[in-house]
mmCIF file of C-alpha atoms in Angstrom:
data_model
loop_
_atom_site.group_PDB
_atom_site.id
_atom_site.type_symbol
_atom_site.label_atom_id
_atom_site.label_comp_id
_atom_site.label_asym_id
_atom_site.label_seq_id
_atom_site.Cartn_x
_atom_site.Cartn_y
_atom_site.Cartn_z
ATOM 1 C CA MET A 29 3.647 33.345 -9.785
ATOM 2 C CA ILE A 30 4.396 31.917 -6.339
ATOM 3 C CA PRO A 31 1.866 29.227 -5.364
ATOM 4 C CA PRO A 32 -0.131 29.888 -2.169
ATOM 5 C CA VAL A 33 0.895 28.251 1.079
ATOM 6 C CA TYR A 34 -0.996 24.984 1.476
ATOM 7 C CA SER A 35 -3.759 25.036 4.047
ATOM 8 C CA PRO A 36 -5.648 21.735 4.420
ATOM 9 C CA ASP A 37 -9.403 21.461 4.415
ATOM 10 C CA SER A 38 -10.649 22.180 7.930
ATOM 11 C CA THR A 39 -13.355 19.496 7.488
ATOM 12 C CA ARG A 40 -10.926 16.783 6.362
ATOM 13 C CA TYR A 41 -12.017 14.447 9.163
ATOM 14 C CA GLU A 42 -15.701 15.078 8.484
ATOM 15 C CA ASN A 43 -15.772 14.292 4.749
ATOM 16 C CA GLY A 44 -16.776 10.659 5.013
ATOM 17 C CA MET A 45 -13.477 8.854 5.516
ATOM 18 C CA SER A 46 -13.653 5.936 7.940
ATOM 19 C CA TYR A 47 -10.719 4.688 10.013
ATOM 20 C CA ARG A 48 -9.976 1.175 11.233
ATOM 21 C CA ARG A 49 -7.839 0.040 14.122
ATOM 22 C CA CYS A 50 -4.639 -1.620 12.959
ATOM 23 C CA GLY A 51 -4.536 -4.951 14.755
ATOM 24 C CA ARG A 52 -4.265 -4.514 18.524
ATOM 25 C CA SER A 53 -2.344 -1.241 18.282
ATOM 26 C CA GLY A 54 -3.264 2.367 18.971
ATOM 27 C CA ILE A 55 -3.056 3.188 15.271
ATOM 28 C CA LEU A 56 -6.118 3.927 13.162
ATOM 29 C CA LEU A 57 -5.620 3.809 9.401
ATOM 30 C CA PRO A 58 -7.936 5.333 6.811
ATOM 31 C CA GLU A 59 -9.819 2.686 4.869
ATOM 32 C CA ILE A 60 -8.272 4.165 1.710
ATOM 33 C CA SER A 61 -4.529 4.861 1.787
ATOM 34 C CA ILE A 62 -2.304 6.281 -0.943
ATOM 35 C CA GLY A 63 0.514 4.164 -2.385
ATOM 36 C CA LEU A 64 3.229 6.088 -4.204
ATOM 37 C CA TRP A 65 4.652 3.240 -6.307
ATOM 38 C CA HIS A 66 3.835 5.029 -9.569
ATOM 39 C CA ASN A 67 2.944 8.611 -10.521
ATOM 40 C CA PHE A 68 5.142 10.334 -7.909
ATOM 41 C CA GLY A 69 8.605 9.771 -9.378
ATOM 42 C CA ASP A 70 10.910 12.094 -11.263
ATOM 43 C CA VAL A 71 9.139 11.292 -14.554
ATOM 44 C CA ASP A 72 6.017 12.974 -13.136
ATOM 45 C CA THR A 73 5.495 16.683 -12.597
ATOM 46 C CA LEU A 74 5.934 17.973 -9.061
ATOM 47 C CA SER A 75 2.864 20.183 -9.362
ATOM 48 C CA GLU A 76 0.621 17.189 -10.151
ATOM 49 C CA SER A 77 2.152 15.103 -7.364
ATOM 50 C CA MET A 78 1.543 17.917 -4.889
ATOM 51 C CA LYS A 79 -2.007 18.363 -6.150
ATOM 52 C CA LYS A 80 -2.774 14.670 -5.588
ATOM 53 C CA ALA A 81 -1.162 14.609 -2.133
ATOM 54 C CA HIS A 82 -3.085 17.714 -1.062
ATOM 55 C CA PHE A 83 -6.351 16.312 -2.413
ATOM 56 C CA ALA A 84 -5.832 13.041 -0.556
ATOM 57 C CA PHE A 85 -5.097 14.713 2.784
ATOM 58 C CA ASP A 86 -8.036 17.085 2.349
ATOM 59 C CA ALA A 87 -10.229 13.990 1.944
ATOM 60 C CA GLY A 88 -9.024 12.476 5.229
ATOM 61 C CA ILE A 89 -6.366 10.156 3.796
ATOM 62 C CA THR A 90 -3.648 10.280 6.428
ATOM 63 C CA HIS A 91 -1.509 7.339 5.300
ATOM 64 C CA PHE A 92 1.110 7.685 2.554
ATOM 65 C CA ASP A 93 2.922 4.468 1.637
ATOM 66 C CA LEU A 94 6.352 4.503 -0.042
ATOM 67 C CA ALA A 95 9.401 2.309 -0.557
ATOM 68 C CA ASN A 96 13.059 3.078 -1.193
ATOM 69 C CA ASN A 97 12.870 2.132 -4.881
ATOM 70 C CA TYR A 98 9.521 3.690 -5.782
ATOM 71 C CA GLY A 99 9.626 6.034 -8.741
ATOM 72 C CA PRO A 100 10.692 5.691 -11.376
ATOM 73 C CA SER A 101 13.616 6.254 -10.940
ATOM 74 C CA PHE A 102 14.634 4.532 -7.699
ATOM 75 C CA GLY A 103 14.283 6.891 -4.732
ATOM 76 C CA SER A 104 12.506 9.612 -6.664
ATOM 77 C CA ALA A 105 9.056 9.052 -5.113
ATOM 78 C CA GLU A 106 10.584 9.585 -1.685
ATOM 79 C CA GLU A 107 12.391 12.687 -2.953
ATOM 80 C CA THR A 108 9.115 14.059 -4.299
ATOM 81 C CA PHE A 109 7.381 13.297 -1.032
ATOM 82 C CA GLY A 110 10.211 15.037 0.821
ATOM 83 C CA ILE A 111 9.534 18.216 -1.141
ATOM 84 C CA ILE A 112 5.808 17.940 -0.395
ATOM 85 C CA MET A 113 6.637 17.298 3.240
ATOM 86 C CA GLU A 114 8.823 20.396 3.433
ATOM 87 C CA LYS A 115 6.535 22.717 1.487
ATOM 88 C CA SER A 116 3.101 21.504 2.621
ATOM 89 C CA PHE A 117 2.853 18.769 5.228
ATOM 90 C CA LYS A 118 5.496 19.700 7.807
ATOM 91 C CA PRO A 119 3.043 21.503 10.130
ATOM 92 C CA TYR A 120 0.787 18.428 9.969
ATOM 93 C CA ARG A 121 3.404 15.725 10.500
ATOM 94 C CA ASP A 122 1.706 14.382 13.604
ATOM 95 C CA GLU A 123 -1.511 13.774 11.652
ATOM 96 C CA LEU A 124 0.248 11.568 9.122
ATOM 97 C CA ILE A 125 1.228 7.915 8.941
ATOM 98 C CA ILE A 126 4.219 7.651 6.590
ATOM 99 C CA SER A 127 5.603 4.239 5.704
ATOM 100 C CA THR A 128 8.533 3.046 3.664
ATOM 101 C CA LYS A 129 10.224 -0.262 2.905
ATOM 102 C CA ALA A 130 13.474 -1.912 1.886
ATOM 103 C CA GLY A 131 14.325 -5.298 0.440
ATOM 104 C CA HIS A 132 14.063 -5.004 -3.336
ATOM 105 C CA ASP A 133 16.815 -3.831 -5.691
ATOM 106 C CA MET A 134 17.981 -0.310 -4.855
ATOM 107 C CA TRP A 135 21.698 0.200 -5.518
ATOM 108 C CA PRO A 136 24.420 -1.924 -7.199
ATOM 109 C CA GLY A 137 26.372 -4.605 -5.426
ATOM 110 C CA PRO A 138 25.557 -7.322 -2.906
ATOM 111 C CA TYR A 139 24.299 -4.956 -0.171
ATOM 112 C CA GLY A 140 21.785 -2.998 -2.229
ATOM 113 C CA THR A 141 19.036 -5.597 -2.181
ATOM 114 C CA TRP A 142 17.390 -8.233 0.023
ATOM 115 C CA CYS A 143 17.074 -7.926 3.803
ATOM 116 C CA SER A 144 20.441 -8.018 5.504
ATOM 117 C CA ARG A 145 20.916 -5.761 8.509
ATOM 118 C CA LYS A 146 23.317 -3.663 6.433
ATOM 119 C CA ASN A 147 20.787 -3.133 3.663
ATOM 120 C CA LEU A 148 17.829 -2.333 5.916
ATOM 121 C CA MET A 149 19.757 0.101 8.111
ATOM 122 C CA ALA A 150 21.448 1.901 5.221
ATOM 123 C CA SER A 151 18.279 2.040 3.168
ATOM 124 C CA LEU A 152 16.197 3.570 5.944
ATOM 125 C CA ASP A 153 18.847 6.227 6.595
ATOM 126 C CA GLN A 154 18.744 7.135 2.911
ATOM 127 C CA SER A 155 14.934 7.176 2.888
ATOM 128 C CA LEU A 156 14.786 9.523 5.868
ATOM 129 C CA ARG A 157 17.151 11.949 4.139
ATOM 130 C CA ARG A 158 15.136 11.865 0.914
ATOM 131 C CA MET A 159 11.839 12.431 2.714
ATOM 132 C CA LYS A 160 13.295 15.041 5.089
ATOM 133 C CA LEU A 161 12.037 13.117 8.110
ATOM 134 C CA ASP A 162 13.445 12.246 11.513
ATOM 135 C CA TYR A 163 11.485 8.985 11.586
ATOM 136 C CA VAL A 164 8.876 7.013 9.669
ATOM 137 C CA ASP A 165 5.748 5.688 11.297
ATOM 138 C CA ILE A 166 6.035 2.227 9.720
ATOM 139 C CA PHE A 167 9.116 0.527 8.277
ATOM 140 C CA TYR A 168 8.681 -2.724 6.357
ATOM 141 C CA SER A 169 10.858 -5.583 5.346
ATOM 142 C CA HIS A 170 9.615 -5.442 1.755
ATOM 143 C CA ARG A 171 9.986 -9.152 1.013
ATOM 144 C CA TYR A 172 11.166 -12.337 2.643
ATOM 145 C CA ASP A 173 14.864 -12.994 2.145
ATOM 146 C CA PRO A 174 15.440 -16.761 1.784
ATOM 147 C CA VAL A 175 19.216 -16.496 2.262
ATOM 148 C CA THR A 176 19.731 -14.035 5.111
ATOM 149 C CA PRO A 177 18.901 -15.616 8.476
ATOM 150 C CA ILE A 178 15.410 -14.477 9.413
ATOM 151 C CA GLU A 179 16.669 -13.539 12.877
ATOM 152 C CA GLU A 180 19.054 -10.975 11.353
ATOM 153 C CA THR A 181 16.275 -9.311 9.398
ATOM 154 C CA LEU A 182 13.854 -9.242 12.316
ATOM 155 C CA GLN A 183 16.466 -8.016 14.796
ATOM 156 C CA ALA A 184 17.285 -5.165 12.430
ATOM 157 C CA LEU A 185 13.590 -4.183 12.561
ATOM 158 C CA VAL A 186 13.662 -4.337 16.364
ATOM 159 C CA ASP A 187 16.776 -2.165 16.544
ATOM 160 C CA ILE A 188 15.367 0.352 14.050
ATOM 161 C CA VAL A 189 12.430 0.959 16.405
ATOM 162 C CA ARG A 190 14.718 1.158 19.434
ATOM 163 C CA GLN A 191 16.871 3.716 17.623
ATOM 164 C CA GLY A 192 13.798 5.888 17.086
ATOM 165 C CA LYS A 193 13.955 5.726 13.283
ATOM 166 C CA ALA A 194 10.540 4.025 13.035
ATOM 167 C CA LEU A 195 7.610 3.873 15.430
ATOM 168 C CA TYR A 196 6.311 0.529 14.152
ATOM 169 C CA VAL A 197 7.439 -2.253 11.832
ATOM 170 C CA GLY A 198 5.702 -4.452 9.308
ATOM 171 C CA ILE A 199 6.398 -7.231 6.854
ATOM 172 C CA SER A 200 5.333 -7.452 3.230
ATOM 173 C CA LYS A 201 4.796 -10.461 0.958
ATOM 174 C CA TYR A 202 6.215 -12.935 3.477
ATOM 175 C CA PRO A 203 5.133 -16.557 2.895
ATOM 176 C CA ARG A 204 2.693 -18.005 5.380
ATOM 177 C CA GLU A 205 5.215 -20.514 6.716
ATOM 178 C CA VAL A 206 7.470 -17.689 7.942
ATOM 179 C CA THR A 207 4.942 -15.225 9.342
ATOM 180 C CA GLU A 208 4.208 -17.097 12.571
ATOM 181 C CA TYR A 209 7.902 -17.094 13.509
ATOM 182 C CA ALA A 210 8.250 -13.426 12.547
ATOM 183 C CA TYR A 211 5.279 -12.374 14.661
ATOM 184 C CA GLN A 212 6.532 -14.364 17.635
ATOM 185 C CA TYR A 213 10.130 -13.102 17.387
ATOM 186 C CA LEU A 214 9.057 -9.467 17.245
ATOM 187 C CA ALA A 215 6.486 -9.794 20.031
ATOM 188 C CA GLU A 216 9.003 -11.406 22.377
ATOM 189 C CA ARG A 217 11.233 -8.336 21.957
ATOM 190 C CA ASP A 218 8.406 -5.896 22.659
ATOM 191 C CA VAL A 219 8.342 -4.630 19.092
ATOM 192 C CA PRO A 220 5.200 -6.369 17.832
ATOM 193 C CA CYS A 221 4.543 -6.484 14.117
ATOM 194 C CA LEU A 222 2.010 -3.750 13.412
ATOM 195 C CA ILE A 223 0.903 -4.757 9.938
ATOM 196 C CA TYR A 224 1.228 -7.186 7.053
ATOM 197 C CA GLN A 225 1.118 -5.805 3.513
ATOM 198 C CA GLY A 226 0.002 -8.231 0.827
ATOM 199 C CA ARG A 227 -1.513 -8.411 -2.633
ATOM 200 C CA TYR A 228 -5.256 -8.976 -2.336
ATOM 201 C CA ASN A 229 -8.102 -8.418 -4.752
ATOM 202 C CA ILE A 230 -11.127 -10.138 -6.275
ATOM 203 C CA LEU A 231 -8.904 -11.998 -8.735
ATOM 204 C CA ASN A 232 -6.091 -12.839 -6.281
ATOM 205 C CA ARG A 233 -7.259 -14.484 -3.055
ATOM 206 C CA GLU A 234 -3.862 -15.689 -1.812
ATOM 207 C CA PRO A 235 -4.114 -14.072 1.672
ATOM 208 C CA GLU A 236 -7.425 -15.899 2.159
ATOM 209 C CA GLU A 237 -6.288 -19.186 0.709
ATOM 210 C CA THR A 238 -2.990 -19.394 2.615
ATOM 211 C CA GLY A 239 -4.412 -18.279 5.959
ATOM 212 C CA ILE A 240 -2.397 -15.047 6.079
ATOM 213 C CA LEU A 241 -5.515 -12.958 6.709
ATOM 214 C CA ALA A 242 -6.831 -15.199 9.471
ATOM 215 C CA GLU A 243 -3.438 -15.443 11.150
ATOM 216 C CA ALA A 244 -2.981 -11.665 11.134
ATOM 217 C CA LYS A 245 -6.341 -11.225 12.838
ATOM 218 C CA GLU A 246 -5.566 -13.911 15.423
ATOM 219 C CA ARG A 247 -2.174 -12.348 16.196
ATOM 220 C CA GLY A 248 -3.493 -8.805 16.438
ATOM 221 C CA VAL A 249 -1.662 -7.713 13.285
ATOM 222 C CA GLY A 250 -3.255 -5.350 10.777
ATOM 223 C CA PHE A 251 -3.510 -6.171 7.091
ATOM 224 C CA ILE A 252 -3.202 -3.645 4.267
ATOM 225 C CA ALA A 253 -3.964 -4.704 0.711
ATOM 226 C CA PHE A 254 -1.908 -3.543 -2.227
ATOM 227 C CA SER A 255 -3.010 -3.951 -5.840
ATOM 228 C CA PRO A 256 -6.719 -4.030 -4.893
ATOM 229 C CA LEU A 257 -7.517 -3.143 -8.523
ATOM 230 C CA ALA A 258 -5.107 -5.776 -9.921
ATOM 231 C CA GLN A 259 -2.931 -3.046 -11.468
ATOM 232 C CA GLY A 260 -5.931 -1.597 -13.271
ATOM 233 C CA LEU A 261 -7.480 -4.820 -14.537
ATOM 234 C CA LEU A 262 -10.408 -4.308 -12.148
ATOM 235 C CA THR A 263 -11.348 -0.974 -13.731
ATOM 236 C CA ASN A 264 -13.060 0.033 -16.940
ATOM 237 C CA ARG A 265 -9.686 0.571 -18.657
ATOM 238 C CA TYR A 266 -9.552 -2.795 -20.412
ATOM 239 C CA LEU A 267 -13.198 -3.613 -21.037
ATOM 240 C CA SER A 268 -12.766 -2.872 -24.754
ATOM 241 C CA GLY A 269 -9.128 -3.853 -25.212
ATOM 242 C CA ILE A 270 -5.759 -2.309 -24.363
ATOM 243 C CA PRO A 271 -5.633 1.512 -24.630
ATOM 244 C CA ALA A 272 -2.379 2.910 -26.002
ATOM 245 C CA ASP A 273 -1.829 5.065 -22.916
ATOM 246 C CA SER A 274 -2.605 2.330 -20.379
ATOM 247 C CA ARG A 275 -0.205 0.746 -17.920
ATOM 248 C CA MET A 276 -0.458 -2.543 -19.804
ATOM 249 C CA ALA A 277 0.701 -0.851 -23.006
ATOM 250 C CA ARG A 278 3.762 0.752 -21.416
ATOM 251 C CA SER A 279 4.655 -1.103 -18.192
ATOM 252 C CA ILE A 280 6.995 -3.993 -17.528
ATOM 253 C CA PHE A 281 4.858 -4.983 -14.516
ATOM 254 C CA LEU A 282 1.591 -5.666 -16.341
ATOM 255 C CA LYS A 283 2.109 -7.527 -19.589
ATOM 256 C CA LYS A 284 -0.330 -7.692 -22.498
ATOM 257 C CA GLU A 285 -0.308 -11.492 -22.403
ATOM 258 C CA VAL A 286 -2.140 -11.357 -19.075
ATOM 259 C CA LEU A 287 -5.356 -10.108 -20.678
ATOM 260 C CA THR A 288 -6.604 -13.397 -22.126
ATOM 261 C CA SER A 289 -10.085 -13.779 -23.544
ATOM 262 C CA GLU A 290 -11.044 -15.745 -20.413
ATOM 263 C CA LEU A 291 -9.851 -12.976 -18.095
ATOM 264 C CA LEU A 292 -11.569 -10.306 -20.178
ATOM 265 C CA ALA A 293 -14.821 -12.255 -19.890
ATOM 266 C CA LYS A 294 -14.429 -12.335 -16.093
ATOM 267 C CA ILE A 295 -13.762 -8.596 -15.932
ATOM 268 C CA ARG A 296 -16.827 -7.831 -18.039
ATOM 269 C CA ALA A 297 -18.999 -10.088 -15.881
ATOM 270 C CA LEU A 298 -17.727 -8.371 -12.730
ATOM 271 C CA ASN A 299 -18.400 -5.013 -14.350
ATOM 272 C CA ASP A 300 -22.017 -6.080 -14.884
ATOM 273 C CA ILE A 301 -22.394 -6.821 -11.159
ATOM 274 C CA ALA A 302 -20.848 -3.457 -10.292
ATOM 275 C CA ALA A 303 -23.308 -1.689 -12.602
ATOM 276 C CA GLN A 304 -26.203 -3.454 -10.896
ATOM 277 C CA ARG A 305 -24.870 -2.139 -7.562
ATOM 278 C CA GLY A 306 -24.635 1.400 -8.956
ATOM 279 C CA GLN A 307 -20.838 1.337 -8.814
ATOM 280 C CA SER A 308 -17.970 1.410 -11.247
ATOM 281 C CA LEU A 309 -15.898 -1.773 -11.383
ATOM 282 C CA ALA A 310 -13.045 -0.017 -9.537
ATOM 283 C CA GLU A 311 -15.360 1.138 -6.760
ATOM 284 C CA MET A 312 -16.814 -2.338 -6.333
ATOM 285 C CA ALA A 313 -13.359 -3.939 -6.297
ATOM 286 C CA LEU A 314 -12.276 -1.646 -3.445
ATOM 287 C CA SER A 315 -15.557 -2.148 -1.594
ATOM 288 C CA TRP A 316 -15.090 -5.914 -1.891
ATOM 289 C CA VAL A 317 -11.661 -5.798 -0.232
ATOM 290 C CA LEU A 318 -13.103 -3.640 2.560
ATOM 291 C CA LYS A 319 -16.252 -5.734 2.995
ATOM 292 C CA ASP A 320 -15.222 -7.004 6.443
ATOM 293 C CA GLU A 321 -12.847 -6.089 9.247
ATOM 294 C CA MET A 322 -10.145 -8.561 8.169
ATOM 295 C CA VAL A 323 -8.573 -5.783 6.093
ATOM 296 C CA THR A 324 -7.438 -2.583 7.806
ATOM 297 C CA SER A 325 -6.894 -0.468 4.680
ATOM 298 C CA VAL A 326 -6.440 -0.656 0.916
ATOM 299 C CA LEU A 327 -3.660 1.060 -1.007
ATOM 300 C CA ILE A 328 -4.628 2.870 -4.170
ATOM 301 C CA GLY A 329 -2.387 4.396 -6.789
ATOM 302 C CA ALA A 330 -3.350 7.751 -8.214
ATOM 303 C CA SER A 331 -2.720 9.221 -11.633
ATOM 304 C CA THR A 332 -5.277 12.040 -11.125
ATOM 305 C CA THR A 333 -7.278 13.641 -8.352
ATOM 306 C CA GLU A 334 -10.402 12.500 -10.174
ATOM 307 C CA GLN A 335 -9.260 8.909 -9.786
ATOM 308 C CA ILE A 336 -8.789 9.414 -6.034
ATOM 309 C CA ALA A 337 -12.258 10.948 -5.768
ATOM 310 C CA GLN A 338 -13.810 8.002 -7.586
ATOM 311 C CA ASN A 339 -12.019 5.473 -5.403
ATOM 312 C CA LEU A 340 -13.124 7.255 -2.246
ATOM 313 C CA ARG A 341 -16.740 6.497 -3.108
ATOM 314 C CA ALA A 342 -16.069 2.860 -2.202
ATOM 315 C CA VAL A 343 -15.932 3.803 1.495
ATOM 316 C CA GLY A 344 -19.677 4.414 1.642
ATOM 317 C CA HIS A 345 -20.772 1.289 -0.220
ATOM 318 C CA LYS A 346 -19.122 -1.744 1.427
ATOM 319 C CA THR A 347 -22.155 -3.963 2.037
ATOM 320 C CA PHE A 348 -22.724 -6.936 -0.269
ATOM 321 C CA SER A 349 -25.646 -9.329 -0.383
ATOM 322 C CA ASP A 350 -24.961 -13.047 -0.132
ATOM 323 C CA SER A 351 -26.015 -13.462 -3.752
ATOM 324 C CA GLU A 352 -23.596 -10.741 -4.898
ATOM 325 C CA LEU A 353 -20.708 -12.341 -3.019
ATOM 326 C CA ALA A 354 -21.581 -15.752 -4.428
ATOM 327 C CA ALA A 355 -21.720 -14.379 -7.978
ATOM 328 C CA ILE A 356 -18.372 -12.609 -7.561
ATOM 329 C CA ASP A 357 -16.814 -15.797 -6.203
ATOM 330 C CA GLU A 358 -18.178 -17.863 -9.048
ATOM 331 C CA ILE A 359 -16.777 -15.483 -11.651
ATOM 332 C CA SER A 360 -13.375 -14.967 -10.064
ATOM 333 C CA LYS A 361 -12.739 -18.615 -9.253
ATOM 334 C CA SER A 362 -13.999 -20.097 -12.507
#
C-alpha cells in the first residue's frame, strides 16, 4: 500500500509552540528543537523516522539539527533526512531551519576530522548531497580544533556563507577562551556568529560557570542546549536501576559507571521536585533550561512520538519559584 502524501497540520503554529529570537538575528527558533544524533540512522526504520519528523513539524518544531557523522552509521541520519526532505518536507523548505556540522571523525585519513578548510568544505558538500539540499540554514564548526589555526577554520565558515551553501554559521563546544576571538573575527567579516551550541542541563552547568552563556547574550549570539536531559539521566529511565533496553545498557556514550549511588540519589531528589510541580523529571529538566531568555532553544532526541509529545509539555510550564530553584541548585551542586 502506497503511503499518503504528507500534508502538515494546518494549525502547526497555533498548537502552543513558542519561538525565541536567536541573538540579534532575524531568526526565531522553536523553544524545542529536534536533534537527530540517534534514532534517525540506518539502524532505525525509515517509517518511524518519518513518523517522528512529521509529528515534530505538525507540533510547530521547525528546527532539525544534524551533523555529518550522525547515525549510526556515519552520514546515515542525513541520508534519512534527505529522504524525508524529498518525500515530505520539500514544499515546506522555507519554513524549516536545517543545521549540520563538521569537525568530528567522518572518513579515514588526516582530512576526515577536525576543522581544516579542506574538511569543512568537503564535509558540507557531502552533507548537502545526502540531505538533497542546495543550502543549510546553519553550519557549525562542531568542535574547536587546537592544531588548525583558528583563522583558517573561521575563514572557511565565512566563505561557506559567501558561497551560498549556508545562510548562517555557528560554533559548538568551543572553550570560553576562544569564543571571544571567534565572535569578533566573524563579525568583522560581516558573517556574525548566529549561535553557540553547548551541553547544558541541571547536572552540567559549564556554560554558566565559564561565562559562555553571558558572553553569548552580550555579543548577540544565540545559545542552543544539547543534552538537556543528560543523555536520559534526567528522566524516569534510571530511577530504579539500568533497564536492559536503555541507552546506558547499550551505548558507548553513556557508561554504566556514571550512575553512582550519589548520582542516583540526586536524580531521585530532583524527581521528587518535579512531581511536586506536576511534571515528569524530563519535563522539569527541559523547563529548567528554558527558564530564562539566556537559552534560545533546547535540542531533544526522540525515540518515539510519545516522547516528543511529553517533552513538548515543558514549553507551557517554565516558571520556577525561588525556593524550587534553590532546591534544584542544592541537589545538583552537592
